Amino acid sequence: MISDALCIVILILTKLYDFNLGSVTESSLWRSTDYGTTYEKLNDKVGLKTVLSYFYVCPTNKRKIMLLSDPDIESSILISSDEGATYQKYRLNFYIQSLLFHPKQEEWILAYSLDQKLYSSTDFGRKWQLMHERVTPSRFYWSVTGLDKEPDLVHMEARTADGHTHYLTCRIQECSETKRSGPFSRSIDINSLVVQDEYIFIQKYRGPSNRSFFFFEQDMHIISTAENQVFAAVQEWNQNDTYNLYVSDTRGVYFTLALENVKSSRGLEGNVMIDLYEVAGIKGIFLANKKIDDQVKTFITYNKGRDWRLLKAPDTNLRGDPVVCQLPFCSLHLHLQLSENPYTSGSISSKETAPGLMVAAGNIGSELSYTDVGMFISSDGGNSWRQIFEEEYNVWFLDWGGALVALKHTSMPIRHLWVSFDEGRSWSKYSFTSTPLFVDGSLVDPGIETQIMTIFGHFSLRSEWQLVKVDYKPIFSRKCNKDDYQTWHLHNQGEPCVMGERKIYKKRKPGSQCSLGRDYSQTVVSEPCICGQGDFECDYGYERHNNNQCIPAFWFSPSSLSKDCSIGQSYLNSTGYRRIVSNNCTDGLREKYKAKMEKCPGKAPRGLHILTSDGKLVTEQGHNRTNIQLDFGDGIAVSYANFSPVEDGIRHVYKSAGIFQVTAYAENSLGSDTAVLFLHVICPVEHVHLSVPFVAIRNKDVNITAVVWPSQAGTLTYFWWFGNSTKPLITLESSISYIFSEEGMNTVTVQVAAGNTLIQDTKEIAVHEYFQSQLLSFSPNLDYHNPDIPEWRQDIGKVIRRALVTGIPDEQILVAVFPGLPTSAELFVLPRKNTTERRKSSEADLEQVVEILFNALNQNLVQFELKPGVEVIVYVTQLTLAPLVDSSTGHSSSAMLMLLSVVFVGLAVFLIYKFKRNPPPALPHQCSENSRRAQKSGYFQLQQICLNHRPENGKPLCSPSQKT
């Protein structure tokens, strides 16, 4: 539908699908200039034999129309510049799948072809230029005004010559191979690029830019990027059909949890739909369906997710009888899915032009129902609701929301519609057709002053299309005057300040059958409120407790905010609160809660790195190549007749790692010669984890193991460094036995060399003459929140140690949390420093400390708060084998447990640490047997990563090629 100040043009494309042939055989283009009263058939103007598949209207100039021909028949486009009255036809050498118009330049278009090529045009499709040959579907975007310097810049996700997917940018007239730039040097995951407002989202990698870039490894959906804030729904490790809602700060860098367990579902094409709805016309109001103990309930927020509450049910039903529904046991629940069909209204709707007015399908009860569904309406932004129908209806807004039109949502034929002029309080029934019609949808002018709609459908399943024009203009008998308006105060359950403002809207009085017209102006009176507690949410790293105070979460250290700060500089130190984004309150608590500028504290140097100029730990002396006939040793051989030297050598790709005997044999009439080469073929080494016990006995053997991914990486060399030694111990084995002679904290580093790759890992071992240890277990609620990642285990260990250390020197307590479920840990009680000479008395002191700690544990006195409302109790389990005085050759249980569980390290992902820390290394291409066992334990994220990286033949993926 096309509209301007003078007239409204309707274009309708109909197609005849032949079920026997399985394709479209005919099409017809219809045009109306009198808003659907009469239609002209344009087949002779587009070509009698032309079969059309789709048409586009230029968003910046609606007089310009582009028609696409059916790609199964021909490849051409038809262009109109007079609202579809006349057309010019242009043939193409590619088949268009979709078009993307520039948001500002009406002549600029991107076209995506069926063979995944991207083309650009600067003359509205008359001529096209190839930009890239391997672009991911729907992952190309025009430049963003105000952020990109060049208006013709295009962002795209494409496969490059190396076979990997990259994020590329180039200008439409300068997009040759040399002109394309890659904002990131590394590849990204396919189907992960999203360019939206000032944000760019990709998967697995983050790079520096003047924009905010995000990386994500879980199922993540961007809900909104409006008002300099990101709303993201993320499915975490323990979720199947729900997502957690996160909101960012003004920079879009730090995210905080807004609502847990938001319901999700799958659309008709398998797309994920999140049950979250942003109310149009009023900022800050969202509706969400949250799953609580297998029940789905609807919640509303008026401050962008800081506070959520249930919807109060209507006081009476349609018959005027009182509704008995007591919060929180009973409330109103709404369906929040937007329609995938553009010709239906969806289960919920609101309009920018009708602030405060919402219509939705739902039910009253203890949870959301999909059987007992009625229609409900709110005129005050969701504070109160009224029921308008006992069945589901499609409802459209007419004339700035002054009239509502409802059609029953049914698969049966209908002939009536309902109209309301008093915001759904009363409805008038009208017959729009004499014969019942199977309604397929309705065309409603997107213009805000809509008073006409076109209903289309079929009289029977075999009949032709029927279009019914419904003109409501006669009902709007006159223009509205000042007596037809009233004021409406936005509020939140009586609180007049919403998002830091008092707002007064002007709208038509319910029941006034007058027309607002095109010149209607919404008058909004707005004044800021004094900042109160409800205008602030908890800052990153803080959680809200029952007393409404924001305190640091168990994993967060406020002092970390100054980690990048140098002496003499200043930094903003958070008070634990931040004003809600786009909240306009002033004064009051604003000064108290805003971040304070403080001097950077002095600190010891940390993070020192030594790097070579090229960033590599090994180098190559040269490249050997042999230009002869040979047997590669892996069952493949090549033979040449009349052989002559090859300039670039003979190339061969090894599909597995190992040591191969390459044999070359040459023969002519004068003799023969043979040469043998032993070739080491390796897979890239991606990650190494050093497995060591947490505590060891002095002068006793300690087993140390390096676990490498992938496990079949070929020939590896291990360099073992202990303490400050300048000479390493070099082995070809991944495990060694070592004796520590010095008490205290000892550092162990392993470097693993594979070809020209060298990676390392470092661990610390507490070495003592004697110690005691005890296994710990926890109340079951900790298992539910355990994401099973190293960072989380480290933080929990620190929290337990803080809970235990009361009058006991901090260095005497060490807590190690083990991977896996159920959550368990080991408590180590160490002797004081410098107590070797008076061992007997020190042993007694140690026994006393152990008795104090065990008494506290046995009495359930040791507990900590994981998050508001989640109290975790620490228990004592059986004693480990670590003796007070070690006289055996065995190892402590901590070492054994580490060896058993080390394969789990770094594999699981938990979102809150994604925003808090650097991401863990990606899982290697192959999954070890232990990893496969972990999949069976139910870790969804682990299973997903393994499947995504497993090659087709089940073998490790090796280097792309080996040149001989």
Short mmCIF file of C-alpha atoms in Angstrom, two decimals, residues 231-485:
data_model
loop_
_atom_site.label_atom_id
_atom_site.label_comp_id
_atom_site.label_asym_id
_atom_site.label_seq_id
_atom_site.Cartn_x
_atom_site.Cartn_y
_atom_site.Cartn_z
CA PHE A 231 18.65 -5.70 25.68
CA ALA A 232 19.88 -9.24 25.11
CA ALA A 233 18.21 -12.59 25.74
CA VAL A 234 20.69 -15.37 26.44
CA GLN A 235 20.09 -19.09 26.87
CA GLU A 236 22.49 -20.33 29.51
CA TRP A 237 23.90 -23.74 30.30
CA ASN A 238 20.96 -24.95 32.42
CA GLN A 239 18.10 -23.70 30.19
CA ASN A 240 16.15 -25.42 27.43
CA ASP A 241 12.99 -23.41 26.71
CA THR A 242 13.79 -20.22 28.63
CA TYR A 243 16.23 -17.31 28.29
CA ASN A 244 17.68 -14.80 30.73
CA LEU A 245 17.23 -11.11 29.95
CA TYR A 246 20.30 -8.87 30.35
CA VAL A 247 20.54 -5.08 30.04
CA SER A 248 23.70 -3.09 29.43
CA ASP A 249 24.99 0.21 30.74
CA THR A 250 25.01 3.37 28.58
CA ARG A 251 28.22 2.29 26.85
CA GLY A 252 26.85 -1.15 26.08
CA VAL A 253 29.88 -2.79 27.72
CA TYR A 254 28.76 -4.19 31.08
CA PHE A 255 25.61 -6.28 31.39
CA THR A 256 23.42 -7.00 34.39
CA LEU A 257 20.66 -9.54 34.83
CA ALA A 258 17.17 -8.03 34.45
CA LEU A 259 14.92 -11.12 34.50
CA GLU A 260 15.54 -14.85 34.65
CA ASN A 261 13.78 -17.68 32.82
CA VAL A 262 11.83 -15.75 30.18
CA LYS A 263 9.76 -18.18 28.13
CA SER A 264 10.68 -18.89 24.50
CA SER A 265 9.09 -20.79 21.61
CA ARG A 266 9.76 -21.68 17.99
CA GLY A 267 8.19 -19.91 15.03
CA LEU A 268 6.87 -21.50 11.85
CA GLU A 269 10.33 -21.44 10.25
CA GLY A 270 12.14 -22.67 13.36
CA ASN A 271 13.14 -19.20 14.52
CA VAL A 272 13.36 -18.52 18.24
CA MET A 273 10.74 -16.14 19.67
CA ILE A 274 11.25 -14.64 23.12
CA ASP A 275 8.14 -13.85 25.19
CA LEU A 276 9.18 -10.24 25.79
CA TYR A 277 7.15 -7.28 24.52
CA GLU A 278 8.11 -3.60 24.54
CA VAL A 279 5.06 -1.37 24.85
CA ALA A 280 4.96 1.24 22.08
CA GLY A 281 4.54 4.91 22.84
CA ILE A 282 5.92 4.90 26.42
CA LYS A 283 9.57 4.22 27.17
CA GLY A 284 10.57 1.80 29.87
CA ILE A 285 7.48 -0.46 29.89
CA PHE A 286 8.03 -4.14 29.03
CA LEU A 287 5.91 -7.26 29.44
CA ALA A 288 7.51 -10.69 29.87
CA ASN A 289 6.37 -14.24 30.43
CA LYS A 290 8.52 -15.86 33.09
CA LYS A 291 8.67 -19.54 33.94
CA ILE A 292 8.40 -20.27 37.67
CA ASP A 293 8.29 -23.88 38.87
CA ASP A 294 6.88 -25.15 35.55
CA GLN A 295 4.27 -22.38 35.46
CA VAL A 296 4.41 -19.41 33.07
CA LYS A 297 3.29 -16.06 34.48
CA THR A 298 3.15 -12.58 32.94
CA PHE A 299 5.12 -9.73 34.55
CA ILE A 300 5.34 -6.01 33.75
CA THR A 301 8.09 -3.46 34.41
CA TYR A 302 7.87 0.34 34.24
CA ASN A 303 11.61 0.98 34.68
CA LYS A 304 13.37 -1.15 32.06
CA GLY A 305 13.63 -4.29 34.11
CA ARG A 306 14.62 -2.98 37.53
CA ASP A 307 11.33 -4.07 39.11
CA TRP A 308 8.79 -6.57 37.84
CA ARG A 309 5.29 -7.35 39.14
CA LEU A 310 2.35 -9.52 38.17
CA LEU A 311 -0.61 -8.09 36.26
CA LYS A 312 -3.71 -7.45 38.34
CA ALA A 313 -6.74 -9.25 36.90
CA PRO A 314 -9.87 -7.28 35.91
CA ASP A 315 -12.31 -6.56 38.73
CA THR A 316 -15.29 -7.89 36.73
CA ASN A 317 -15.89 -10.19 33.79
CA LEU A 318 -17.86 -9.44 30.61
CA ARG A 319 -21.15 -10.02 32.41
CA GLY A 320 -20.24 -7.60 35.19
CA ASP A 321 -19.74 -10.32 37.80
CA PRO A 322 -16.86 -9.86 40.27
CA VAL A 323 -13.65 -11.73 39.41
CA VAL A 324 -12.12 -13.53 42.41
CA CYS A 325 -8.40 -13.44 41.72
CA GLN A 326 -5.97 -12.68 44.55
CA LEU A 327 -2.34 -11.72 43.89
CA PRO A 328 0.15 -13.40 43.83
CA PHE A 329 -1.73 -16.69 43.56
CA CYS A 330 -3.90 -15.52 40.67
CA SER A 331 -3.26 -12.83 38.07
CA LEU A 332 -3.72 -11.88 34.41
CA HIS A 333 -1.47 -13.62 31.90
CA LEU A 334 -0.97 -12.51 28.28
CA HIS A 335 0.27 -14.04 25.06
CA LEU A 336 3.18 -11.88 23.92
CA GLN A 337 3.94 -13.27 20.48
CA LEU A 338 4.02 -10.85 17.56
CA SER A 339 2.38 -12.09 14.39
CA GLU A 340 4.60 -13.65 11.73
CA ASN A 341 1.82 -12.84 9.25
CA PRO A 342 1.90 -9.11 8.36
CA TYR A 343 -1.84 -9.21 7.63
CA THR A 344 -2.94 -10.18 11.16
CA SER A 345 -2.59 -8.18 14.35
CA GLY A 346 -0.82 -10.74 16.51
CA SER A 347 -1.66 -11.75 20.06
CA ILE A 348 -0.66 -8.34 21.50
CA SER A 349 -0.53 -4.87 19.99
CA SER A 350 0.10 -1.25 20.96
CA LYS A 351 0.80 1.84 18.89
CA GLU A 352 3.19 4.77 19.16
CA THR A 353 0.27 6.99 18.19
CA ALA A 354 -1.98 5.66 20.99
CA PRO A 355 0.15 5.71 24.16
CA GLY A 356 -1.20 3.70 27.06
CA LEU A 357 -3.55 1.60 24.92
CA MET A 358 -2.77 -2.14 24.77
CA VAL A 359 -4.81 -5.07 23.46
CA ALA A 360 -3.77 -8.68 24.10
CA ALA A 361 -5.00 -12.25 24.20
CA GLY A 362 -4.71 -13.96 27.55
CA ASN A 363 -6.39 -15.59 30.53
CA ILE A 364 -6.98 -15.15 34.27
CA GLY A 365 -5.60 -17.77 36.63
CA SER A 366 -2.49 -19.14 38.28
CA GLU A 367 -0.56 -19.48 34.99
CA LEU A 368 -0.66 -18.75 31.27
CA SER A 369 -3.14 -20.93 29.38
CA TYR A 370 -3.38 -21.80 25.70
CA THR A 371 -6.93 -23.15 25.79
CA ASP A 372 -9.08 -20.74 27.80
CA VAL A 373 -8.09 -17.58 25.88
CA GLY A 374 -9.95 -14.25 25.83
CA MET A 375 -9.12 -10.68 24.81
CA PHE A 376 -8.14 -7.96 27.30
CA ILE A 377 -7.48 -4.23 26.98
CA SER A 378 -5.66 -1.62 29.07
CA SER A 379 -6.16 2.13 28.65
CA ASP A 380 -3.61 3.22 31.26
CA GLY A 381 -0.36 1.58 30.24
CA GLY A 382 -0.98 -1.80 31.87
CA ASN A 383 -2.02 -0.69 35.36
CA SER A 384 -5.58 -2.00 34.98
CA TRP A 385 -7.21 -4.33 32.47
CA ARG A 386 -10.70 -5.06 31.16
CA GLN A 387 -11.94 -8.11 29.27
CA ILE A 388 -13.45 -7.33 25.85
CA PHE A 389 -14.02 -10.78 24.28
CA GLU A 390 -14.24 -14.35 25.52
CA GLU A 391 -12.46 -15.67 22.42
CA GLU A 392 -9.35 -14.65 20.49
CA TYR A 393 -9.70 -11.78 18.00
CA ASN A 394 -7.48 -9.78 15.65
CA VAL A 395 -7.72 -6.12 16.70
CA TRP A 396 -6.56 -3.14 14.64
CA PHE A 397 -6.20 0.54 15.60
CA LEU A 398 -7.91 3.15 13.40
CA ASP A 399 -7.52 6.94 13.40
CA TRP A 400 -4.79 7.31 16.03
CA GLY A 401 -6.42 4.64 18.21
CA GLY A 402 -9.76 6.47 18.31
CA ALA A 403 -11.49 3.38 16.96
CA LEU A 404 -10.75 -0.32 17.35
CA VAL A 405 -11.78 -2.91 14.77
CA ALA A 406 -11.97 -6.59 15.73
CA LEU A 407 -12.26 -9.73 13.59
CA LYS A 408 -12.68 -13.13 15.16
CA HIS A 409 -9.53 -15.27 14.93
CA THR A 410 -10.97 -18.49 13.52
CA SER A 411 -10.56 -21.00 10.71
CA MET A 412 -14.32 -20.84 10.04
CA PRO A 413 -15.91 -18.35 7.59
CA ILE A 414 -17.25 -15.13 9.15
CA ARG A 415 -19.29 -12.14 7.97
CA HIS A 416 -19.21 -9.74 10.95
CA LEU A 417 -16.73 -7.36 12.50
CA TRP A 418 -16.89 -5.26 15.67
CA VAL A 419 -16.04 -1.58 16.12
CA SER A 420 -15.46 0.30 19.39
CA PHE A 421 -15.11 4.07 19.91
CA ASP A 422 -14.62 3.97 23.68
CA GLU A 423 -11.43 1.91 24.02
CA GLY A 424 -13.26 -1.42 24.11
CA ARG A 425 -15.91 -0.61 26.71
CA SER A 426 -18.68 -1.20 24.17
CA TRP A 427 -18.71 -2.76 20.69
CA SER A 428 -20.96 -2.33 17.66
CA LYS A 429 -21.47 -5.29 15.34
CA TYR A 430 -21.33 -4.74 11.55
CA SER A 431 -21.75 -7.07 8.61
CA PHE A 432 -18.98 -6.56 6.05
CA THR A 433 -20.11 -9.25 3.56
CA SER A 434 -23.38 -10.96 2.76
CA THR A 435 -21.70 -14.35 2.28
CA PRO A 436 -19.42 -15.72 5.05
CA LEU A 437 -15.78 -15.30 4.13
CA PHE A 438 -12.68 -17.32 5.05
CA VAL A 439 -10.60 -14.34 6.16
CA ASP A 440 -6.87 -14.55 5.34
CA GLY A 441 -5.95 -11.10 6.58
CA SER A 442 -6.47 -7.38 6.40
CA LEU A 443 -4.66 -4.54 4.66
CA VAL A 444 -4.51 -1.50 6.91
CA ASP A 445 -2.87 1.69 5.72
CA PRO A 446 0.29 2.24 7.81
CA GLY A 447 -0.66 5.92 7.98
CA ILE A 448 -1.63 7.11 11.44
CA GLU A 449 -4.98 8.55 10.32
CA THR A 450 -6.29 5.22 8.98
CA GLN A 451 -10.08 5.09 8.51
CA ILE A 452 -10.22 2.47 5.74
CA MET A 453 -9.21 -1.19 5.71
CA THR A 454 -9.35 -3.95 3.10
CA ILE A 455 -10.27 -7.47 4.18
CA PHE A 456 -9.25 -10.30 1.88
CA GLY A 457 -10.01 -14.01 1.79
CA HIS A 458 -12.04 -16.75 0.02
CA PHE A 459 -15.69 -17.74 -0.07
CA SER A 460 -14.55 -21.36 -0.38
CA LEU A 461 -11.28 -23.23 -0.50
CA ARG A 462 -11.45 -23.34 -4.30
CA SER A 463 -12.78 -19.85 -5.00
CA GLU A 464 -10.80 -16.83 -6.19
CA TRP A 465 -9.52 -14.01 -3.97
CA GLN A 466 -12.20 -11.75 -2.54
CA LEU A 467 -11.39 -8.20 -1.40
CA VAL A 468 -13.77 -6.23 0.77
CA LYS A 469 -13.20 -2.52 1.27
CA VAL A 470 -14.47 -1.26 4.64
CA ASP A 471 -14.71 2.54 4.81
CA TYR A 472 -15.21 3.94 8.31
CA LYS A 473 -15.16 7.61 7.29
CA PRO A 474 -18.96 8.03 7.47
CA ILE A 475 -18.86 6.88 11.11
CA PHE A 476 -16.40 9.68 11.96
CA SER A 477 -19.10 12.29 11.38
CA ARG A 478 -17.08 15.37 12.24
CA LYS A 479 -13.65 16.76 13.15
CA CYS A 480 -12.71 16.72 16.81
CA ASN A 481 -12.82 19.96 18.77
CA LYS A 482 -11.33 20.89 22.16
CA ASP A 483 -14.31 19.43 24.04
CA ASP A 484 -13.53 16.01 22.58
CA TYR A 485 -10.18 15.73 24.38
#
